Amino acid sequence: MKNIMPLYKLPLNCQGKIVKLNCSGNIRRRFLDLGLIENTFIKPILISPSGDPTAYFLRGSLIALRKDDSKLIDITFN
């Protein structure tokens, strides 16, 4: 069974699949420009010492997202 949860809850080094972006406007455009689109696999790799931001690996790139931004992204995770 697949669970839907916000991206920030995905454990380190576990892969999830993006199912929905819960935002609009400029932030949605920014996510899409970064490659955060539906059915894309994403994996958290590193967490900064302060706990925010987290580095995610997707589409051959490493990007950093703040917790507030990663709360807007729903993923599935087995």
PDB file of N, CA and C in Angstrom:
ATOM      1  N   MET A   1       0.842  -1.187   0.000  1.00  0.00           N
ATOM      2  CA  MET A   1       0.000   0.000   0.000  1.00  0.00           C
ATOM      3  C   MET A   1       0.886   1.247   0.000  1.00  0.00           C
ATOM      4  N   LYS A   2       0.532   2.202  -0.822  1.00  0.00           N
ATOM      5  CA  LYS A   2       1.308   3.434  -0.909  1.00  0.00           C
ATOM      6  C   LYS A   2       0.724   4.488   0.018  1.00  0.00           C
ATOM      7  N   ASN A   3       1.608   5.144   0.733  1.00  0.00           N
ATOM      8  CA  ASN A   3       1.210   6.206   1.639  1.00  0.00           C
ATOM      9  C   ASN A   3       1.509   7.552   0.995  1.00  0.00           C
ATOM     10  N   ILE A   4       0.586   8.488   1.124  1.00  0.00           N
ATOM     11  CA  ILE A   4       0.821   9.854   0.649  1.00  0.00           C
ATOM     12  C   ILE A   4       1.168  10.701   1.860  1.00  0.00           C
ATOM     13  N   MET A   5       2.270  11.435   1.738  1.00  0.00           N
ATOM     14  CA  MET A   5       2.718  12.282   2.839  1.00  0.00           C
ATOM     15  C   MET A   5       3.506  13.458   2.265  1.00  0.00           C
ATOM     16  N   PRO A   6       3.725  14.493   3.078  1.00  0.00           N
ATOM     17  CA  PRO A   6       4.534  15.616   2.611  1.00  0.00           C
ATOM     18  C   PRO A   6       5.998  15.193   2.452  1.00  0.00           C
ATOM     19  N   LEU A   7       6.688  15.810   1.540  1.00  0.00           N
ATOM     20  CA  LEU A   7       8.077  15.472   1.235  1.00  0.00           C
ATOM     21  C   LEU A   7       8.984  15.566   2.456  1.00  0.00           C
ATOM     22  N   TYR A   8       8.777  16.541   3.336  1.00  0.00           N
ATOM     23  CA  TYR A   8       9.686  16.728   4.463  1.00  0.00           C
ATOM     24  C   TYR A   8       9.706  15.536   5.419  1.00  0.00           C
ATOM     25  N   LYS A   9       8.689  14.677   5.370  1.00  0.00           N
ATOM     26  CA  LYS A   9       8.633  13.502   6.250  1.00  0.00           C
ATOM     27  C   LYS A   9       9.345  12.277   5.675  1.00  0.00           C
ATOM     28  N   LEU A  10       9.791  12.350   4.437  1.00  0.00           N
ATOM     29  CA  LEU A  10      10.469  11.222   3.804  1.00  0.00           C
ATOM     30  C   LEU A  10      11.818  10.980   4.491  1.00  0.00           C
ATOM     31  N   PRO A  11      12.071   9.746   4.967  1.00  0.00           N
ATOM     32  CA  PRO A  11      13.342   9.459   5.643  1.00  0.00           C
ATOM     33  C   PRO A  11      14.538   9.583   4.699  1.00  0.00           C
ATOM     34  N   LEU A  12      15.700   9.877   5.255  1.00  0.00           N
ATOM     35  CA  LEU A  12      16.925   9.987   4.469  1.00  0.00           C
ATOM     36  C   LEU A  12      17.185   8.715   3.676  1.00  0.00           C
ATOM     37  N   ASN A  13      17.657   8.889   2.457  1.00  0.00           N
ATOM     38  CA  ASN A  13      18.038   7.797   1.557  1.00  0.00           C
ATOM     39  C   ASN A  13      16.898   6.854   1.184  1.00  0.00           C
ATOM     40  N   CYS A  14      15.660   7.284   1.373  1.00  0.00           N
ATOM     41  CA  CYS A  14      14.491   6.525   0.921  1.00  0.00           C
ATOM     42  C   CYS A  14      13.855   7.289  -0.230  1.00  0.00           C
ATOM     43  N   GLN A  15      13.501   6.575  -1.262  1.00  0.00           N
ATOM     44  CA  GLN A  15      12.978   7.213  -2.464  1.00  0.00           C
ATOM     45  C   GLN A  15      11.468   7.349  -2.417  1.00  0.00           C
ATOM     46  N   GLY A  16      10.978   8.488  -2.832  1.00  0.00           N
ATOM     47  CA  GLY A  16       9.553   8.739  -2.959  1.00  0.00           C
ATOM     48  C   GLY A  16       9.237   9.212  -4.366  1.00  0.00           C
ATOM     49  N   LYS A  17       7.957   9.285  -4.670  1.00  0.00           N
ATOM     50  CA  LYS A  17       7.512   9.730  -5.988  1.00  0.00           C
ATOM     51  C   LYS A  17       6.546  10.896  -5.797  1.00  0.00           C
ATOM     52  N   ILE A  18       6.797  11.989  -6.501  1.00  0.00           N
ATOM     53  CA  ILE A  18       5.963  13.180  -6.372  1.00  0.00           C
ATOM     54  C   ILE A  18       4.591  12.913  -6.984  1.00  0.00           C
ATOM     55  N   VAL A  19       3.539  13.223  -6.222  1.00  0.00           N
ATOM     56  CA  VAL A  19       2.180  13.041  -6.726  1.00  0.00           C
ATOM     57  C   VAL A  19       1.428  14.361  -6.897  1.00  0.00           C
ATOM     58  N   LYS A  20       1.819  15.403  -6.123  1.00  0.00           N
ATOM     59  CA  LYS A  20       1.061  16.655  -6.212  1.00  0.00           C
ATOM     60  C   LYS A  20       1.850  17.804  -5.615  1.00  0.00           C
ATOM     61  N   LEU A  21       1.730  18.976  -6.249  1.00  0.00           N
ATOM     62  CA  LEU A  21       2.264  20.216  -5.700  1.00  0.00           C
ATOM     63  C   LEU A  21       1.089  21.013  -5.148  1.00  0.00           C
ATOM     64  N   ASN A  22       1.108  21.310  -3.869  1.00  0.00           N
ATOM     65  CA  ASN A  22       0.010  22.015  -3.206  1.00  0.00           C
ATOM     66  C   ASN A  22       0.307  23.513  -3.112  1.00  0.00           C
ATOM     67  N   CYS A  23       0.525  24.137  -4.257  1.00  0.00           N
ATOM     68  CA  CYS A  23       0.847  25.554  -4.288  1.00  0.00           C
ATOM     69  C   CYS A  23       0.486  26.118  -5.653  1.00  0.00           C
ATOM     70  N   SER A  24       0.616  27.423  -5.775  1.00  0.00           N
ATOM     71  CA  SER A  24       0.332  28.075  -7.052  1.00  0.00           C
ATOM     72  C   SER A  24       1.245  29.288  -7.193  1.00  0.00           C
ATOM     73  N   GLY A  25       1.155  29.931  -8.314  1.00  0.00           N
ATOM     74  CA  GLY A  25       1.915  31.162  -8.538  1.00  0.00           C
ATOM     75  C   GLY A  25       3.398  30.934  -8.702  1.00  0.00           C
ATOM     76  N   ASN A  26       4.180  31.868  -8.154  1.00  0.00           N
ATOM     77  CA  ASN A  26       5.631  31.850  -8.322  1.00  0.00           C
ATOM     78  C   ASN A  26       6.306  30.627  -7.721  1.00  0.00           C
ATOM     79  N   ILE A  27       5.831  30.182  -6.561  1.00  0.00           N
ATOM     80  CA  ILE A  27       6.464  29.017  -5.933  1.00  0.00           C
ATOM     81  C   ILE A  27       6.227  27.754  -6.772  1.00  0.00           C
ATOM     82  N   ARG A  28       5.041  27.618  -7.336  1.00  0.00           N
ATOM     83  CA  ARG A  28       4.769  26.475  -8.218  1.00  0.00           C
ATOM     84  C   ARG A  28       5.675  26.523  -9.453  1.00  0.00           C
ATOM     85  N   ARG A  29       5.814  27.697 -10.035  1.00  0.00           N
ATOM     86  CA  ARG A  29       6.684  27.860 -11.207  1.00  0.00           C
ATOM     87  C   ARG A  29       8.131  27.500 -10.862  1.00  0.00           C
ATOM     88  N   ARG A  30       8.589  27.920  -9.678  1.00  0.00           N
ATOM     89  CA  ARG A  30       9.945  27.595  -9.228  1.00  0.00           C
ATOM     90  C   ARG A  30      10.123  26.087  -9.089  1.00  0.00           C
ATOM     91  N   PHE A  31       9.147  25.413  -8.464  1.00  0.00           N
ATOM     92  CA  PHE A  31       9.224  23.954  -8.316  1.00  0.00           C
ATOM     93  C   PHE A  31       9.289  23.268  -9.680  1.00  0.00           C
ATOM     94  N   LEU A  32       8.438  23.697 -10.596  1.00  0.00           N
ATOM     95  CA  LEU A  32       8.427  23.093 -11.927  1.00  0.00           C
ATOM     96  C   LEU A  32       9.748  23.321 -12.647  1.00  0.00           C
ATOM     97  N   ASP A  33      10.323  24.516 -12.504  1.00  0.00           N
ATOM     98  CA  ASP A  33      11.614  24.813 -13.116  1.00  0.00           C
ATOM     99  C   ASP A  33      12.731  23.943 -12.539  1.00  0.00           C
ATOM    100  N   LEU A  34      12.619  23.563 -11.273  1.00  0.00           N
ATOM    101  CA  LEU A  34      13.609  22.693 -10.639  1.00  0.00           C
ATOM    102  C   LEU A  34      13.430  21.223 -11.013  1.00  0.00           C
ATOM    103  N   GLY A  35      12.339  20.894 -11.704  1.00  0.00           N
ATOM    104  CA  GLY A  35      12.089  19.510 -12.103  1.00  0.00           C
ATOM    105  C   GLY A  35      11.168  18.757 -11.166  1.00  0.00           C
ATOM    106  N   LEU A  36      10.541  19.469 -10.245  1.00  0.00           N
ATOM    107  CA  LEU A  36       9.617  18.838  -9.303  1.00  0.00           C
ATOM    108  C   LEU A  36       8.246  18.710  -9.960  1.00  0.00           C
ATOM    109  N   ILE A  37       8.072  17.653 -10.737  1.00  0.00           N
ATOM    110  CA  ILE A  37       6.807  17.419 -11.421  1.00  0.00           C
ATOM    111  C   ILE A  37       6.279  16.045 -11.036  1.00  0.00           C
ATOM    112  N   GLU A  38       5.003  15.828 -11.285  1.00  0.00           N
ATOM    113  CA  GLU A  38       4.365  14.558 -10.935  1.00  0.00           C
ATOM    114  C   GLU A  38       5.109  13.377 -11.546  1.00  0.00           C
ATOM    115  N   ASN A  39       5.132  12.286 -10.809  1.00  0.00           N
ATOM    116  CA  ASN A  39       5.760  11.015 -11.200  1.00  0.00           C
ATOM    117  C   ASN A  39       7.286  11.076 -11.261  1.00  0.00           C
ATOM    118  N   THR A  40       7.887  12.093 -10.674  1.00  0.00           N
ATOM    119  CA  THR A  40       9.341  12.182 -10.593  1.00  0.00           C
ATOM    120  C   THR A  40       9.788  11.583  -9.269  1.00  0.00           C
ATOM    121  N   PHE A  41      10.837  10.753  -9.312  1.00  0.00           N
ATOM    122  CA  PHE A  41      11.373  10.172  -8.086  1.00  0.00           C
ATOM    123  C   PHE A  41      12.300  11.174  -7.417  1.00  0.00           C
ATOM    124  N   ILE A  42      12.253  11.195  -6.078  1.00  0.00           N
ATOM    125  CA  ILE A  42      13.049  12.133  -5.294  1.00  0.00           C
ATOM    126  C   ILE A  42      13.535  11.426  -4.036  1.00  0.00           C
ATOM    127  N   LYS A  43      14.753  11.770  -3.623  1.00  0.00           N
ATOM    128  CA  LYS A  43      15.349  11.122  -2.458  1.00  0.00           C
ATOM    129  C   LYS A  43      16.102  12.144  -1.614  1.00  0.00           C
ATOM    130  N   PRO A  44      15.772  12.244  -0.313  1.00  0.00           N
ATOM    131  CA  PRO A  44      16.551  13.123   0.568  1.00  0.00           C
ATOM    132  C   PRO A  44      17.921  12.504   0.846  1.00  0.00           C
ATOM    133  N   ILE A  45      18.973  13.284   0.653  1.00  0.00           N
ATOM    134  CA  ILE A  45      20.344  12.788   0.784  1.00  0.00           C
ATOM    135  C   ILE A  45      21.032  13.335   2.033  1.00  0.00           C
ATOM    136  N   LEU A  46      20.907  14.630   2.260  1.00  0.00           N
ATOM    137  CA  LEU A  46      21.594  15.294   3.375  1.00  0.00           C
ATOM    138  C   LEU A  46      20.677  16.270   4.082  1.00  0.00           C
ATOM    139  N   ILE A  47      20.861  16.379   5.393  1.00  0.00           N
ATOM    140  CA  ILE A  47      20.166  17.401   6.173  1.00  0.00           C
ATOM    141  C   ILE A  47      21.234  18.303   6.761  1.00  0.00           C
ATOM    142  N   SER A  48      21.029  19.595   6.680  1.00  0.00           N
ATOM    143  CA  SER A  48      22.027  20.525   7.213  1.00  0.00           C
ATOM    144  C   SER A  48      22.121  20.350   8.736  1.00  0.00           C
ATOM    145  N   PRO A  49      23.218  20.750   9.348  1.00  0.00           N
ATOM    146  CA  PRO A  49      23.378  20.600  10.803  1.00  0.00           C
ATOM    147  C   PRO A  49      22.263  21.273  11.603  1.00  0.00           C
ATOM    148  N   SER A  50      21.720  22.359  11.083  1.00  0.00           N
ATOM    149  CA  SER A  50      20.629  23.036  11.789  1.00  0.00           C
ATOM    150  C   SER A  50      19.274  22.377  11.543  1.00  0.00           C
ATOM    151  N   GLY A  51      19.225  21.423  10.601  1.00  0.00           N
ATOM    152  CA  GLY A  51      17.983  20.714  10.309  1.00  0.00           C
ATOM    153  C   GLY A  51      17.194  21.285   9.148  1.00  0.00           C
ATOM    154  N   ASP A  52      17.615  22.408   8.612  1.00  0.00           N
ATOM    155  CA  ASP A  52      16.903  23.036   7.511  1.00  0.00           C
ATOM    156  C   ASP A  52      17.897  23.883   6.720  1.00  0.00           C
ATOM    157  N   PRO A  53      18.093  23.712   5.451  1.00  0.00           N
ATOM    158  CA  PRO A  53      17.336  22.912   4.477  1.00  0.00           C
ATOM    159  C   PRO A  53      17.836  21.470   4.378  1.00  0.00           C
ATOM    160  N   THR A  54      17.156  20.731   3.509  1.00  0.00           N
ATOM    161  CA  THR A  54      17.524  19.357   3.191  1.00  0.00           C
ATOM    162  C   THR A  54      17.891  19.295   1.712  1.00  0.00           C
ATOM    163  N   ALA A  55      18.917  18.505   1.395  1.00  0.00           N
ATOM    164  CA  ALA A  55      19.330  18.312   0.003  1.00  0.00           C
ATOM    165  C   ALA A  55      18.621  17.084  -0.543  1.00  0.00           C
ATOM    166  N   TYR A  56      18.019  17.225  -1.714  1.00  0.00           N
ATOM    167  CA  TYR A  56      17.277  16.144  -2.368  1.00  0.00           C
ATOM    168  C   TYR A  56      17.919  15.827  -3.713  1.00  0.00           C
ATOM    169  N   PHE A  57      17.943  14.547  -4.048  1.00  0.00           N
ATOM    170  CA  PHE A  57      18.455  14.112  -5.341  1.00  0.00           C
ATOM    171  C   PHE A  57      17.273  13.785  -6.234  1.00  0.00           C
ATOM    172  N   LEU A  58      17.214  14.435  -7.409  1.00  0.00           N
ATOM    173  CA  LEU A  58      16.192  14.118  -8.387  1.00  0.00           C
ATOM    174  C   LEU A  58      16.706  14.462  -9.772  1.00  0.00           C
ATOM    175  N   ARG A  59      16.364  13.644 -10.734  1.00  0.00           N
ATOM    176  CA  ARG A  59      16.726  13.867 -12.138  1.00  0.00           C
ATOM    177  C   ARG A  59      18.217  14.154 -12.340  1.00  0.00           C
ATOM    178  N   GLY A  60      19.068  13.480 -11.567  1.00  0.00           N
ATOM    179  CA  GLY A  60      20.500  13.637 -11.725  1.00  0.00           C
ATOM    180  C   GLY A  60      21.085  14.888 -11.093  1.00  0.00           C
ATOM    181  N   SER A  61      20.288  15.616 -10.321  1.00  0.00           N
ATOM    182  CA  SER A  61      20.752  16.851  -9.680  1.00  0.00           C
ATOM    183  C   SER A  61      20.480  16.815  -8.190  1.00  0.00           C
ATOM    184  N   LEU A  62      21.226  17.626  -7.474  1.00  0.00           N
ATOM    185  CA  LEU A  62      21.032  17.781  -6.044  1.00  0.00           C
ATOM    186  C   LEU A  62      20.504  19.185  -5.804  1.00  0.00           C
ATOM    187  N   ILE A  63      19.341  19.288  -5.154  1.00  0.00           N
ATOM    188  CA  ILE A  63      18.757  20.598  -4.855  1.00  0.00           C
ATOM    189  C   ILE A  63      18.476  20.686  -3.365  1.00  0.00           C
ATOM    190  N   ALA A  64      18.471  21.884  -2.837  1.00  0.00           N
ATOM    191  CA  ALA A  64      18.155  22.103  -1.423  1.00  0.00           C
ATOM    192  C   ALA A  64      16.797  22.780  -1.314  1.00  0.00           C
ATOM    193  N   LEU A  65      15.975  22.249  -0.427  1.00  0.00           N
ATOM    194  CA  LEU A  65      14.653  22.833  -0.173  1.00  0.00           C
ATOM    195  C   LEU A  65      14.488  23.063   1.324  1.00  0.00           C
ATOM    196  N   ARG A  66      13.911  24.197   1.660  1.00  0.00           N
ATOM    197  CA  ARG A  66      13.565  24.460   3.062  1.00  0.00           C
ATOM    198  C   ARG A  66      12.356  23.619   3.448  1.00  0.00           C
ATOM    199  N   LYS A  67      12.201  23.400   4.728  1.00  0.00           N
ATOM    200  CA  LYS A  67      11.092  22.598   5.241  1.00  0.00           C
ATOM    201  C   LYS A  67       9.745  23.210   4.847  1.00  0.00           C
ATOM    202  N   ASP A  68       9.637  24.528   4.923  1.00  0.00           N
ATOM    203  CA  ASP A  68       8.377  25.194   4.557  1.00  0.00           C
ATOM    204  C   ASP A  68       8.000  24.908   3.110  1.00  0.00           C
ATOM    205  N   ASP A  69       8.994  24.822   2.225  1.00  0.00           N
ATOM    206  CA  ASP A  69       8.720  24.517   0.819  1.00  0.00           C
ATOM    207  C   ASP A  69       8.407  23.040   0.620  1.00  0.00           C
ATOM    208  N   SER A  70       9.130  22.174   1.308  1.00  0.00           N
ATOM    209  CA  SER A  70       8.918  20.733   1.113  1.00  0.00           C
ATOM    210  C   SER A  70       7.581  20.268   1.716  1.00  0.00           C
ATOM    211  N   LYS A  71       6.976  21.065   2.573  1.00  0.00           N
ATOM    212  CA  LYS A  71       5.641  20.740   3.084  1.00  0.00           C
ATOM    213  C   LYS A  71       4.578  20.866   2.017  1.00  0.00           C
ATOM    214  N   LEU A  72       4.880  21.599   0.939  1.00  0.00           N
ATOM    215  CA  LEU A  72       3.916  21.839  -0.137  1.00  0.00           C
ATOM    216  C   LEU A  72       3.919  20.749  -1.199  1.00  0.00           C
ATOM    217  N   ILE A  73       4.778  19.751  -1.044  1.00  0.00           N
ATOM    218  CA  ILE A  73       4.944  18.698  -2.047  1.00  0.00           C
ATOM    219  C   ILE A  73       4.486  17.370  -1.465  1.00  0.00           C
ATOM    220  N   ASP A  74       3.480  16.759  -2.072  1.00  0.00           N
ATOM    221  CA  ASP A  74       3.004  15.436  -1.635  1.00  0.00           C
ATOM    222  C   ASP A  74       3.721  14.359  -2.419  1.00  0.00           C
ATOM    223  N   ILE A  75       4.117  13.300  -1.713  1.00  0.00           N
ATOM    224  CA  ILE A  75       4.805  12.178  -2.352  1.00  0.00           C
ATOM    225  C   ILE A  75       4.155  10.864  -1.913  1.00  0.00           C
ATOM    226  N   THR A  76       4.418   9.813  -2.680  1.00  0.00           N
ATOM    227  CA  THR A  76       4.056   8.468  -2.242  1.00  0.00           C
ATOM    228  C   THR A  76       5.330   7.769  -1.807  1.00  0.00           C
ATOM    229  N   PHE A  77       5.176   6.910  -0.823  1.00  0.00           N
ATOM    230  CA  PHE A  77       6.307   6.195  -0.250  1.00  0.00           C
ATOM    231  C   PHE A  77       5.798   4.850   0.238  1.00  0.00           C
ATOM    232  N   ASN A  78       6.482   3.784  -0.139  1.00  0.00           N
ATOM    233  CA  ASN A  78       6.058   2.435   0.299  1.00  0.00           C
ATOM    234  C   ASN A  78       6.607   2.135   1.675  1.00  0.00           C
TER     235      ASN A  78
END
